[in-house]
Amino acid sequence: MSKTTIVIITLVLYKLVLLAIGLWASKRTLNSDDYLLAGRNLGPIVAALSYSSSASSAWTLLGVSGLAYAVGLSSIWVAFGAIAGMLVAWFWIAPRLMASSRLLGQVTPTDFLMEGVSGSLRQPTLWLISGIIIFSFIFYIAAQFQGVGNTFASVFAFSSSKSILLGAFIIMLYTMLGGFWAVSITDALQGFLMLFAAVLLPLIALSEVGGIDGLIKGLQVNGGPSQLSFVASNVGLSALGVALGGLSVGIGTVGQPHLLVRFMALRDEVALRQARLIAVAWYLFVFMGMWILGLIGFVVHTNIANPESIFLVLTESLLSPVLGAILLAAVLSAILSTADSQLLSVAAVISHDLGLGGRSNTLLVARISVVALVIAAVVVAIYLPDKIFDRVVFAWVALGSAFGPLVFVRLAGLSIRSGGVFLSVLVGFSCAVIFSFVPDIQQFLKRAGPFFLALVVLLLSKEEAESV
């Protein structure tokens, strides 16, 4: 059999497994709570792997490796930032959010964010939060669909548009059928495939260049001073800016609705403690593996036009057809696992938070919402293409800046006036959008500035405790 035939067979079998999971999950989805939160019965393995794969997406396998290929050693700070964000999320946010959502009966992250908002600003705040989620996820999901297009285009003679349509249809089908159960279990499977790829390919590639010593020598021969420096040859405040710019990627972690919902769905505290350990191990292996892979790619292939394709190029050149097909499925896993979670988050916004279907039609409206969002994201992916990494970072920063500060202050037990909640969300999101259009802005300011401005608004809007 040709390599193309093997790849096609592997992918077809993989897609059939995903659809089978969707059909199985549909039988466990009896009401909107099942569809949106899996009955709050998520175990540690599924919770940790589905969280990790959903948080990472195509930007980890393709984006981080591509960034390491393009800029060299200084890209390590992006990996460290993602790991740091995960640690804060699992060790500080997760236990508090799990307890709060159970105590107050909160089904979606929006329920949590809206807690205590009252008066004339309640409805505008709800629409603002919902609009930000829908807007940001259209661009985020479009980035995942572009990843599908790039992957298929690199292997088959498919056009990018056809590849995007095919991948979008598969994601839409199993998400629409099985809801959170289907999304979580397929994400766990996809998280395992990503882990497999992130360990296997760097090890083989490292062996190809002669181990760590060979990698260092290759970098010294092929790389310039900027690529061989952990601060891109900067000194003083500029060097600090490089490090903080990379680390700031992790700040947005705390405001991502499709990740927060995993904590709300955890079964119990035992599952939480076990899931933490799994998530930490996954992040270390995957992010460091992709960083090393990008550096190796620069040594082996010095003239790649698109750095974000280095994962696929190394897969093609180093692996057998069967292993190559499996790792290609891992790339698609990264894409699917994020897109499906985000589709479900928007379905929750439209059907539950905004209540557009009423109490009797919530499940139907949720499924229709999935279809509508897929169509919108496909249009953006095909007609407004952009770099996967840039598009993901934009949506990540916008969501993290809008909601992350509010998540922090709520879980810290602070009471915020309704006007402060509305203004904070608006400031965080608006500044993230504005900063994204400012040319040559320092990365730390671009990624962290909107977050801290929104946090200041909240702290200034804190309600004083009443004296007894």
Tab-separated table of C-alpha atoms in Angstrom:
chain	number	residue	atom	x	y	z
A	1	MET	CA	0.000	0.000	0.000
A	2	SER	CA	1.126	3.554	-0.684
A	3	LYS	CA	1.685	5.984	2.149
A	4	THR	CA	-1.328	8.030	1.065
A	5	THR	CA	-3.548	4.927	1.256
A	6	ILE	CA	-2.294	4.097	4.751
A	7	VAL	CA	-2.920	7.658	5.906
A	8	ILE	CA	-6.434	7.631	4.475
A	9	ILE	CA	-7.295	4.295	6.129
A	10	THR	CA	-5.937	5.480	9.488
A	11	LEU	CA	-7.864	8.731	9.359
A	12	VAL	CA	-11.097	7.048	8.257
A	13	LEU	CA	-10.872	4.578	11.148
A	14	TYR	CA	-10.105	7.413	13.540
A	15	LYS	CA	-13.081	9.444	12.352
A	16	LEU	CA	-15.359	6.412	12.674
A	17	VAL	CA	-14.242	6.001	16.298
A	18	LEU	CA	-15.097	9.644	17.007
A	19	LEU	CA	-18.533	9.285	15.439
A	20	ALA	CA	-19.142	6.058	17.373
A	21	ILE	CA	-18.331	7.915	20.594
A	22	GLY	CA	-20.772	10.623	19.565
A	23	LEU	CA	-23.542	8.064	19.020
A	24	TRP	CA	-22.783	6.351	22.343
A	25	ALA	CA	-22.765	9.662	24.183
A	26	SER	CA	-26.062	10.686	22.611
A	27	LYS	CA	-27.741	7.825	24.476
A	28	ARG	CA	-26.409	9.220	27.779
A	29	THR	CA	-27.540	12.744	26.918
A	30	LEU	CA	-31.070	12.947	28.257
A	31	ASN	CA	-31.299	16.630	29.142
A	32	SER	CA	-29.450	19.933	28.816
A	33	ASP	CA	-27.393	19.331	31.984
A	34	ASP	CA	-26.085	16.100	30.482
A	35	TYR	CA	-25.396	17.860	27.183
A	36	LEU	CA	-23.581	20.815	28.744
A	37	LEU	CA	-21.927	19.340	31.864
A	38	ALA	CA	-21.935	15.505	31.625
A	39	GLY	CA	-23.983	15.291	34.826
A	40	ARG	CA	-20.972	16.571	36.853
A	41	ASN	CA	-19.506	13.086	36.692
A	42	LEU	CA	-16.179	13.599	34.911
A	43	GLY	CA	-13.407	11.271	36.093
A	44	PRO	CA	-9.722	12.233	36.479
A	45	ILE	CA	-8.292	10.764	33.268
A	46	VAL	CA	-11.005	12.160	31.015
A	47	ALA	CA	-10.978	15.520	32.816
A	48	ALA	CA	-7.188	15.960	32.677
A	49	LEU	CA	-6.672	14.784	29.108
A	50	SER	CA	-9.705	16.595	27.723
A	51	TYR	CA	-8.668	19.810	29.493
A	52	SER	CA	-5.107	19.527	28.219
A	53	SER	CA	-5.956	18.776	24.612
A	54	SER	CA	-8.635	21.476	24.554
A	55	ALA	CA	-6.243	24.060	25.991
A	56	SER	CA	-3.452	23.179	23.603
A	57	SER	CA	-5.026	22.791	20.157
A	58	ALA	CA	-3.140	23.010	16.876
A	59	TRP	CA	-1.047	25.886	18.187
A	60	THR	CA	0.905	23.472	20.399
A	61	LEU	CA	1.890	20.797	17.892
A	62	LEU	CA	2.128	23.178	14.933
A	63	GLY	CA	2.472	26.605	16.561
A	64	VAL	CA	4.981	25.984	19.376
A	65	SER	CA	7.209	23.803	17.213
A	66	GLY	CA	6.963	26.420	14.468
A	67	LEU	CA	7.824	29.223	16.880
A	68	ALA	CA	10.869	27.329	18.157
A	69	TYR	CA	11.949	26.753	14.550
A	70	ALA	CA	11.576	30.442	13.695
A	71	VAL	CA	13.009	32.214	16.761
A	72	GLY	CA	15.126	29.587	18.528
A	73	LEU	CA	15.816	29.178	22.246
A	74	SER	CA	13.843	32.224	23.392
A	75	SER	CA	10.591	30.447	22.493
A	76	ILE	CA	11.024	28.450	25.721
A	77	TRP	CA	9.241	31.241	27.599
A	78	VAL	CA	6.016	30.574	25.697
A	79	ALA	CA	6.142	26.927	26.792
A	80	PHE	CA	6.870	27.970	30.392
A	81	GLY	CA	3.986	30.457	30.264
A	82	ALA	CA	1.511	27.798	29.143
A	83	ILE	CA	2.701	25.426	31.877
A	84	ALA	CA	2.471	28.152	34.539
A	85	GLY	CA	-1.071	29.029	33.468
A	86	MET	CA	-2.077	25.392	33.761
A	87	LEU	CA	-0.624	25.128	37.279
A	88	VAL	CA	-2.590	28.160	38.470
A	89	ALA	CA	-5.755	26.812	36.868
A	90	TRP	CA	-5.563	23.326	38.370
A	91	PHE	CA	-4.182	24.177	41.817
A	92	TRP	CA	-5.986	27.443	42.608
A	93	ILE	CA	-8.993	27.859	40.353
A	94	ALA	CA	-10.209	24.276	39.953
A	95	PRO	CA	-11.048	23.431	43.597
A	96	ARG	CA	-12.770	26.763	44.208
A	97	LEU	CA	-14.761	26.757	40.982
A	98	MET	CA	-15.850	23.147	41.451
A	99	ALA	CA	-17.148	23.969	44.938
A	100	SER	CA	-18.858	27.195	43.854
A	101	SER	CA	-20.624	25.671	40.856
A	102	ARG	CA	-22.017	22.843	42.979
A	103	LEU	CA	-23.087	25.078	45.841
A	104	LEU	CA	-24.879	27.588	43.614
A	105	GLY	CA	-26.062	25.185	40.912
A	106	GLN	CA	-24.071	26.903	38.163
A	107	VAL	CA	-24.133	25.012	34.853
A	108	THR	CA	-21.964	27.223	32.633
A	109	PRO	CA	-19.023	29.595	33.178
A	110	THR	CA	-21.391	32.457	32.372
A	111	ASP	CA	-23.579	31.432	35.320
A	112	PHE	CA	-20.507	31.809	37.508
A	113	LEU	CA	-19.456	35.151	36.004
A	114	MET	CA	-22.982	36.560	36.332
A	115	GLU	CA	-23.381	35.605	39.996
A	116	GLY	CA	-24.404	38.670	42.012
A	117	VAL	CA	-24.934	40.926	38.979
A	118	SER	CA	-28.329	42.551	39.391
A	119	GLY	CA	-30.450	45.548	38.489
A	120	SER	CA	-30.553	47.311	35.155
A	121	LEU	CA	-27.059	46.118	34.221
A	122	ARG	CA	-27.798	42.404	34.503
A	123	GLN	CA	-29.144	41.939	30.982
A	124	PRO	CA	-26.501	44.118	29.250
A	125	THR	CA	-23.763	42.267	31.133
A	126	LEU	CA	-25.186	38.908	30.070
A	127	TRP	CA	-25.302	39.975	26.431
A	128	LEU	CA	-21.789	41.424	26.631
A	129	ILE	CA	-20.312	38.221	28.070
A	130	SER	CA	-22.212	36.071	25.594
A	131	GLY	CA	-21.238	38.231	22.632
A	132	ILE	CA	-17.540	38.104	23.563
A	133	ILE	CA	-17.609	34.311	23.818
A	134	ILE	CA	-19.356	33.899	20.470
A	135	PHE	CA	-17.146	36.445	18.673
A	136	SER	CA	-13.854	35.115	20.062
A	137	PHE	CA	-14.676	31.479	19.460
A	138	ILE	CA	-15.596	32.061	15.825
A	139	PHE	CA	-11.998	33.183	15.216
A	140	TYR	CA	-10.551	30.540	17.542
A	141	ILE	CA	-12.418	27.728	15.797
A	142	ALA	CA	-11.514	29.175	12.405
A	143	ALA	CA	-7.852	28.748	13.414
A	144	GLN	CA	-8.489	25.072	14.144
A	145	PHE	CA	-10.166	24.617	10.776
A	146	GLN	CA	-7.140	26.242	9.122
A	147	GLY	CA	-5.017	23.638	10.892
A	148	VAL	CA	-7.174	20.946	9.289
A	149	GLY	CA	-6.689	22.568	5.908
A	150	ASN	CA	-2.909	22.800	6.302
A	151	THR	CA	-2.660	19.198	7.469
A	152	PHE	CA	-4.680	17.687	4.652
A	153	ALA	CA	-3.082	19.920	2.045
A	154	SER	CA	0.377	18.726	3.131
A	155	VAL	CA	-0.530	15.060	2.621
A	156	PHE	CA	-3.201	14.864	-0.045
A	157	ALA	CA	-4.066	16.734	-3.186
A	158	PHE	CA	-7.044	18.254	-1.373
A	159	SER	CA	-7.549	21.974	-1.540
A	160	SER	CA	-7.499	23.808	1.762
A	161	SER	CA	-11.175	24.711	1.375
A	162	LYS	CA	-12.266	21.099	0.886
A	163	SER	CA	-10.145	19.998	3.840
A	164	ILE	CA	-11.698	22.651	6.074
A	165	LEU	CA	-15.207	21.596	5.072
A	166	LEU	CA	-14.479	17.900	5.726
A	167	GLY	CA	-12.943	18.475	9.157
A	168	ALA	CA	-15.675	20.888	10.175
A	169	PHE	CA	-18.387	18.388	9.236
A	170	ILE	CA	-16.873	15.616	11.385
A	171	ILE	CA	-16.493	17.907	14.401
A	172	MET	CA	-20.003	19.261	14.001
A	173	LEU	CA	-21.560	15.806	13.782
A	174	TYR	CA	-20.205	14.203	16.942
A	175	THR	CA	-20.464	17.398	19.011
A	176	MET	CA	-24.075	17.865	17.962
A	177	LEU	CA	-24.916	14.257	18.801
A	178	GLY	CA	-23.263	13.664	22.155
A	179	GLY	CA	-22.590	17.029	23.760
A	180	PHE	CA	-20.195	17.221	26.706
A	181	TRP	CA	-19.886	13.452	27.111
A	182	ALA	CA	-18.843	13.040	23.482
A	183	VAL	CA	-16.563	16.081	23.580
A	184	SER	CA	-14.812	15.037	26.808
A	185	ILE	CA	-14.223	11.416	25.844
A	186	THR	CA	-13.077	12.203	22.316
A	187	ASP	CA	-10.852	14.949	23.726
A	188	ALA	CA	-9.314	12.446	26.152
A	189	LEU	CA	-8.560	10.085	23.272
A	190	GLN	CA	-7.136	12.967	21.290
A	191	GLY	CA	-5.077	14.132	24.280
A	192	PHE	CA	-3.500	10.679	24.470
A	193	LEU	CA	-2.636	10.788	20.759
A	194	MET	CA	-1.071	14.237	21.166
A	195	LEU	CA	1.035	12.956	24.072
A	196	PHE	CA	2.146	9.977	21.999
A	197	ALA	CA	3.191	12.267	19.156
A	198	ALA	CA	4.950	14.742	21.449
A	199	VAL	CA	7.102	11.990	22.952
A	200	LEU	CA	7.762	9.769	19.936
A	201	LEU	CA	8.644	12.298	17.228
A	202	PRO	CA	11.122	14.399	19.294
A	203	LEU	CA	12.896	11.236	20.475
A	204	ILE	CA	13.299	9.937	16.921
A	205	ALA	CA	14.317	13.366	15.662
A	206	LEU	CA	16.818	13.788	18.495
A	207	SER	CA	18.385	10.466	17.623
A	208	GLU	CA	18.601	11.613	13.988
A	209	VAL	CA	20.778	14.629	14.886
A	210	GLY	CA	23.030	12.745	17.307
A	211	GLY	CA	21.352	13.429	20.640
A	212	ILE	CA	21.581	16.583	22.751
A	213	ASP	CA	25.222	17.180	21.789
A	214	GLY	CA	24.354	16.919	18.106
A	215	LEU	CA	21.434	19.304	18.537
A	216	ILE	CA	23.610	21.912	20.284
A	217	LYS	CA	26.307	21.668	17.617
A	218	GLY	CA	23.716	21.895	14.844
A	219	LEU	CA	22.189	25.005	16.387
A	220	GLN	CA	25.626	26.609	16.723
A	221	VAL	CA	26.367	25.924	13.050
A	222	ASN	CA	23.004	26.972	11.592
A	223	GLY	CA	21.691	29.541	14.067
A	224	GLY	CA	22.456	33.205	14.530
A	225	PRO	CA	23.086	34.991	17.846
A	226	SER	CA	19.383	35.721	18.337
A	227	GLN	CA	18.336	32.096	17.899
A	228	LEU	CA	21.045	30.857	20.268
A	229	SER	CA	19.990	33.169	23.108
A	230	PHE	CA	17.213	32.528	25.640
A	231	VAL	CA	16.431	36.249	25.495
A	232	ALA	CA	16.932	36.701	21.729
A	233	SER	CA	20.273	38.547	22.270
A	234	ASN	CA	18.611	41.282	24.319
A	235	VAL	CA	19.962	42.709	27.570
A	236	GLY	CA	18.508	44.500	30.559
A	237	LEU	CA	14.838	45.487	30.366
A	238	SER	CA	14.583	44.247	26.784
A	239	ALA	CA	15.694	40.776	27.898
A	240	LEU	CA	13.157	40.867	30.728
A	241	GLY	CA	10.530	41.875	28.176
A	242	VAL	CA	11.269	38.801	26.052
A	243	ALA	CA	10.829	36.501	29.048
A	244	LEU	CA	7.695	38.210	30.342
A	245	GLY	CA	6.239	38.354	26.833
A	246	GLY	CA	6.447	34.597	26.526
A	247	LEU	CA	5.290	33.896	30.062
A	248	SER	CA	2.274	36.162	29.588
A	249	VAL	CA	0.696	33.577	27.277
A	250	GLY	CA	-0.352	31.715	30.414
A	251	ILE	CA	-2.345	34.630	31.856
A	252	GLY	CA	-5.287	34.016	29.551
A	253	THR	CA	-5.700	30.440	30.786
A	254	VAL	CA	-7.874	31.479	33.706
A	255	GLY	CA	-10.539	33.083	31.518
A	256	GLN	CA	-11.218	30.375	28.923
A	257	PRO	CA	-14.841	29.157	29.168
A	258	HIS	CA	-14.151	25.814	27.456
A	259	LEU	CA	-11.513	25.045	30.116
A	260	LEU	CA	-13.350	26.351	33.166
A	261	VAL	CA	-16.292	24.074	32.419
A	262	ARG	CA	-14.032	21.027	32.963
A	263	PHE	CA	-13.588	22.032	36.594
A	264	MET	CA	-17.337	22.474	37.007
A	265	ALA	CA	-17.924	18.958	35.628
A	266	LEU	CA	-15.423	17.116	37.861
A	267	ARG	CA	-16.865	14.212	39.833
A	268	ASP	CA	-15.317	14.940	43.239
A	269	GLU	CA	-12.183	16.106	45.049
A	270	VAL	CA	-10.442	12.758	44.598
A	271	ALA	CA	-10.876	13.068	40.844
A	272	LEU	CA	-9.545	16.627	41.051
A	273	ARG	CA	-6.341	15.606	42.849
A	274	GLN	CA	-5.658	12.777	40.421
A	275	ALA	CA	-6.445	14.902	37.383
A	276	ARG	CA	-3.937	17.551	38.505
A	277	LEU	CA	-1.051	15.107	38.357
A	278	ILE	CA	-2.042	13.834	34.932
A	279	ALA	CA	-2.400	17.368	33.551
A	280	VAL	CA	1.010	18.459	34.904
A	281	ALA	CA	2.763	15.442	33.348
A	282	TRP	CA	0.953	15.955	30.023
A	283	TYR	CA	1.908	19.614	29.782
A	284	LEU	CA	5.565	18.991	30.579
A	285	PHE	CA	5.930	16.245	27.979
A	286	VAL	CA	3.932	17.942	25.220
A	287	PHE	CA	5.168	21.526	25.450
A	288	MET	CA	8.804	20.680	26.026
A	289	GLY	CA	8.623	18.002	23.338
A	290	MET	CA	7.312	20.463	20.766
A	291	TRP	CA	9.906	23.078	21.754
A	292	ILE	CA	12.732	20.592	21.267
A	293	LEU	CA	11.191	19.364	18.004
A	294	GLY	CA	11.156	22.872	16.555
A	295	LEU	CA	14.842	23.326	17.402
A	296	ILE	CA	15.702	19.984	15.809
A	297	GLY	CA	13.693	20.943	12.756
A	298	PHE	CA	15.829	24.039	12.309
A	299	VAL	CA	18.960	21.879	12.338
A	300	VAL	CA	17.583	19.310	9.878
A	301	HIS	CA	15.587	21.577	7.532
A	302	THR	CA	16.858	25.152	7.391
A	303	ASN	CA	14.727	26.511	4.560
A	304	ILE	CA	11.092	25.786	5.445
A	305	ALA	CA	8.836	28.506	4.026
A	306	ASN	CA	6.119	27.966	6.646
A	307	PRO	CA	7.621	27.264	10.111
A	308	GLU	CA	4.259	25.942	11.354
A	309	SER	CA	4.639	22.973	8.996
A	310	ILE	CA	7.870	21.683	10.593
A	311	PHE	CA	5.993	19.042	12.607
A	312	LEU	CA	4.477	17.660	9.384
A	313	VAL	CA	7.773	17.893	7.493
A	314	LEU	CA	9.626	15.889	10.158
A	315	THR	CA	6.815	13.364	10.331
A	316	GLU	CA	7.118	12.874	6.570
A	317	SER	CA	10.900	12.564	6.547
A	318	LEU	CA	11.545	10.511	9.699
A	319	LEU	CA	8.663	8.066	10.189
A	320	SER	CA	7.274	5.020	8.472
A	321	PRO	CA	3.921	5.394	6.683
A	322	VAL	CA	1.993	3.763	9.542
A	323	LEU	CA	3.562	5.874	12.296
A	324	GLY	CA	3.301	8.937	10.094
A	325	ALA	CA	-0.421	8.317	9.676
A	326	ILE	CA	-0.873	7.999	13.440
A	327	LEU	CA	0.972	11.245	14.084
A	328	LEU	CA	-1.053	12.967	11.410
A	329	ALA	CA	-4.123	11.814	13.313
A	330	ALA	CA	-2.530	13.380	16.408
A	331	VAL	CA	-2.382	16.755	14.671
A	332	LEU	CA	-6.025	16.444	13.726
A	333	SER	CA	-6.700	15.416	17.340
A	334	ALA	CA	-5.225	18.681	18.577
A	335	ILE	CA	-7.491	20.565	16.228
A	336	LEU	CA	-10.658	18.599	16.880
A	337	SER	CA	-10.287	18.560	20.654
A	338	THR	CA	-10.236	22.336	20.873
A	339	ALA	CA	-12.851	23.069	18.240
A	340	ASP	CA	-15.439	20.707	19.704
A	341	SER	CA	-15.065	22.142	23.207
A	342	GLN	CA	-15.484	25.657	21.907
A	343	LEU	CA	-18.516	24.710	19.837
A	344	LEU	CA	-20.101	23.318	22.973
A	345	SER	CA	-19.267	26.468	24.933
A	346	VAL	CA	-21.086	28.608	22.379
A	347	ALA	CA	-24.016	26.172	22.341
A	348	ALA	CA	-24.221	26.612	26.114
A	349	VAL	CA	-24.204	30.401	25.753
A	350	ILE	CA	-27.022	30.463	23.211
A	351	SER	CA	-29.252	27.739	24.640
A	352	HIS	CA	-28.680	28.066	28.400
A	353	ASP	CA	-27.236	31.493	29.191
A	354	LEU	CA	-29.321	33.505	26.749
A	355	GLY	CA	-32.202	31.038	27.009
A	356	LEU	CA	-33.158	31.443	23.362
A	357	GLY	CA	-34.814	28.032	23.241
A	358	GLY	CA	-36.794	28.365	26.432
A	359	ARG	CA	-36.783	25.554	28.968
A	360	SER	CA	-38.398	22.984	26.696
A	361	ASN	CA	-36.154	23.408	23.622
A	362	THR	CA	-32.743	23.951	25.221
A	363	LEU	CA	-31.210	20.757	23.842
A	364	LEU	CA	-32.497	21.392	20.308
A	365	VAL	CA	-31.270	24.987	20.295
A	366	ALA	CA	-27.860	23.870	21.579
A	367	ARG	CA	-27.500	21.489	18.650
A	368	ILE	CA	-28.660	24.075	16.114
A	369	SER	CA	-26.141	26.525	17.604
A	370	VAL	CA	-23.315	24.082	16.910
A	371	VAL	CA	-24.272	23.974	13.230
A	372	ALA	CA	-24.518	27.771	12.958
A	373	LEU	CA	-21.121	28.355	14.572
A	374	VAL	CA	-19.432	25.776	12.341
A	375	ILE	CA	-20.746	27.591	9.278
A	376	ALA	CA	-19.516	30.970	10.570
A	377	ALA	CA	-16.050	29.616	11.467
A	378	VAL	CA	-15.702	27.878	8.098
A	379	VAL	CA	-16.446	31.155	6.312
A	380	VAL	CA	-13.784	32.974	8.376
A	381	ALA	CA	-11.220	30.189	7.846
A	382	ILE	CA	-11.688	30.108	4.085
A	383	TYR	CA	-12.163	33.792	3.286
A	384	LEU	CA	-10.137	35.476	6.077
A	385	PRO	CA	-7.079	33.230	6.534
A	386	ASP	CA	-4.378	34.122	9.056
A	387	LYS	CA	-1.496	32.438	10.904
A	388	ILE	CA	-2.794	29.787	13.288
A	389	PHE	CA	-0.606	31.003	16.162
A	390	ASP	CA	-1.612	34.655	15.742
A	391	ARG	CA	-5.322	33.912	15.513
A	392	VAL	CA	-5.277	31.626	18.551
A	393	VAL	CA	-3.296	34.113	20.641
A	394	PHE	CA	-5.739	36.895	19.735
A	395	ALA	CA	-8.800	34.898	20.828
A	396	TRP	CA	-6.956	33.542	23.883
A	397	VAL	CA	-5.967	37.029	25.062
A	398	ALA	CA	-9.416	38.486	24.355
A	399	LEU	CA	-11.217	35.820	26.408
A	400	GLY	CA	-8.597	35.755	29.147
A	401	SER	CA	-8.616	39.540	29.549
A	402	ALA	CA	-12.399	39.792	29.549
A	403	PHE	CA	-13.112	37.012	32.040
A	404	GLY	CA	-9.876	36.050	33.820
A	405	PRO	CA	-9.784	38.971	36.281
A	406	LEU	CA	-13.430	38.405	37.214
A	407	VAL	CA	-12.780	34.697	37.795
A	408	PHE	CA	-9.901	35.581	40.122
A	409	VAL	CA	-11.736	38.136	42.240
A	410	ARG	CA	-14.895	36.016	42.516
A	411	LEU	CA	-12.943	32.968	43.674
A	412	ALA	CA	-10.981	35.167	46.081
A	413	GLY	CA	-14.303	35.985	47.753
A	414	LEU	CA	-14.478	39.660	46.778
A	415	SER	CA	-17.858	41.236	46.136
A	416	ILE	CA	-17.945	43.505	43.085
A	417	ARG	CA	-20.591	46.044	42.132
A	418	SER	CA	-22.610	45.193	39.026
A	419	GLY	CA	-21.289	48.237	37.196
A	420	GLY	CA	-17.737	47.151	37.931
A	421	VAL	CA	-18.360	43.705	36.456
A	422	PHE	CA	-19.754	45.170	33.243
A	423	LEU	CA	-16.962	47.746	32.907
A	424	SER	CA	-14.221	45.238	33.683
A	425	VAL	CA	-15.373	42.778	31.025
A	426	LEU	CA	-15.732	45.595	28.499
A	427	VAL	CA	-12.301	47.106	29.283
A	428	GLY	CA	-10.504	43.748	29.195
A	429	PHE	CA	-11.978	42.702	25.862
A	430	SER	CA	-11.791	46.132	24.198
A	431	CYS	CA	-8.154	46.681	25.164
A	432	ALA	CA	-7.249	43.199	23.912
A	433	VAL	CA	-8.778	44.014	20.526
A	434	ILE	CA	-7.201	47.484	20.341
A	435	PHE	CA	-3.749	46.255	21.390
A	436	SER	CA	-3.876	43.559	18.711
A	437	PHE	CA	-3.910	46.284	16.052
A	438	VAL	CA	-1.047	48.314	17.514
A	439	PRO	CA	2.097	47.648	15.450
A	440	ASP	CA	5.348	46.693	17.204
A	441	ILE	CA	3.731	46.612	20.659
A	442	GLN	CA	5.728	44.774	23.318
A	443	GLN	CA	4.353	41.231	23.713
A	444	PHE	CA	3.943	41.419	27.485
A	445	LEU	CA	1.917	44.614	27.212
A	446	LYS	CA	-0.165	43.137	24.396
A	447	ARG	CA	-1.013	39.946	26.292
A	448	ALA	CA	-1.010	41.040	29.934
A	449	GLY	CA	-1.927	44.736	29.722
A	450	PRO	CA	-5.664	44.239	29.045
A	451	PHE	CA	-5.876	41.666	31.854
A	452	PHE	CA	-4.385	43.966	34.480
A	453	LEU	CA	-6.405	46.972	33.343
A	454	ALA	CA	-9.584	44.940	33.782
A	455	LEU	CA	-8.345	43.752	37.185
A	456	VAL	CA	-7.787	47.350	38.320
A	457	VAL	CA	-11.380	48.190	37.338
A	458	LEU	CA	-12.650	45.317	39.492
A	459	LEU	CA	-10.558	46.266	42.507
A	460	LEU	CA	-11.806	49.845	42.284
A	461	SER	CA	-15.375	48.500	42.157
A	462	LYS	CA	-15.091	46.313	45.231
A	463	GLU	CA	-17.972	46.543	47.655
A	464	GLU	CA	-16.961	47.290	51.216
A	465	ALA	CA	-18.057	44.822	53.865
A	466	GLU	CA	-20.857	46.149	56.022
A	467	SER	CA	-19.892	46.805	59.622
A	468	VAL	CA	-21.920	45.021	62.292
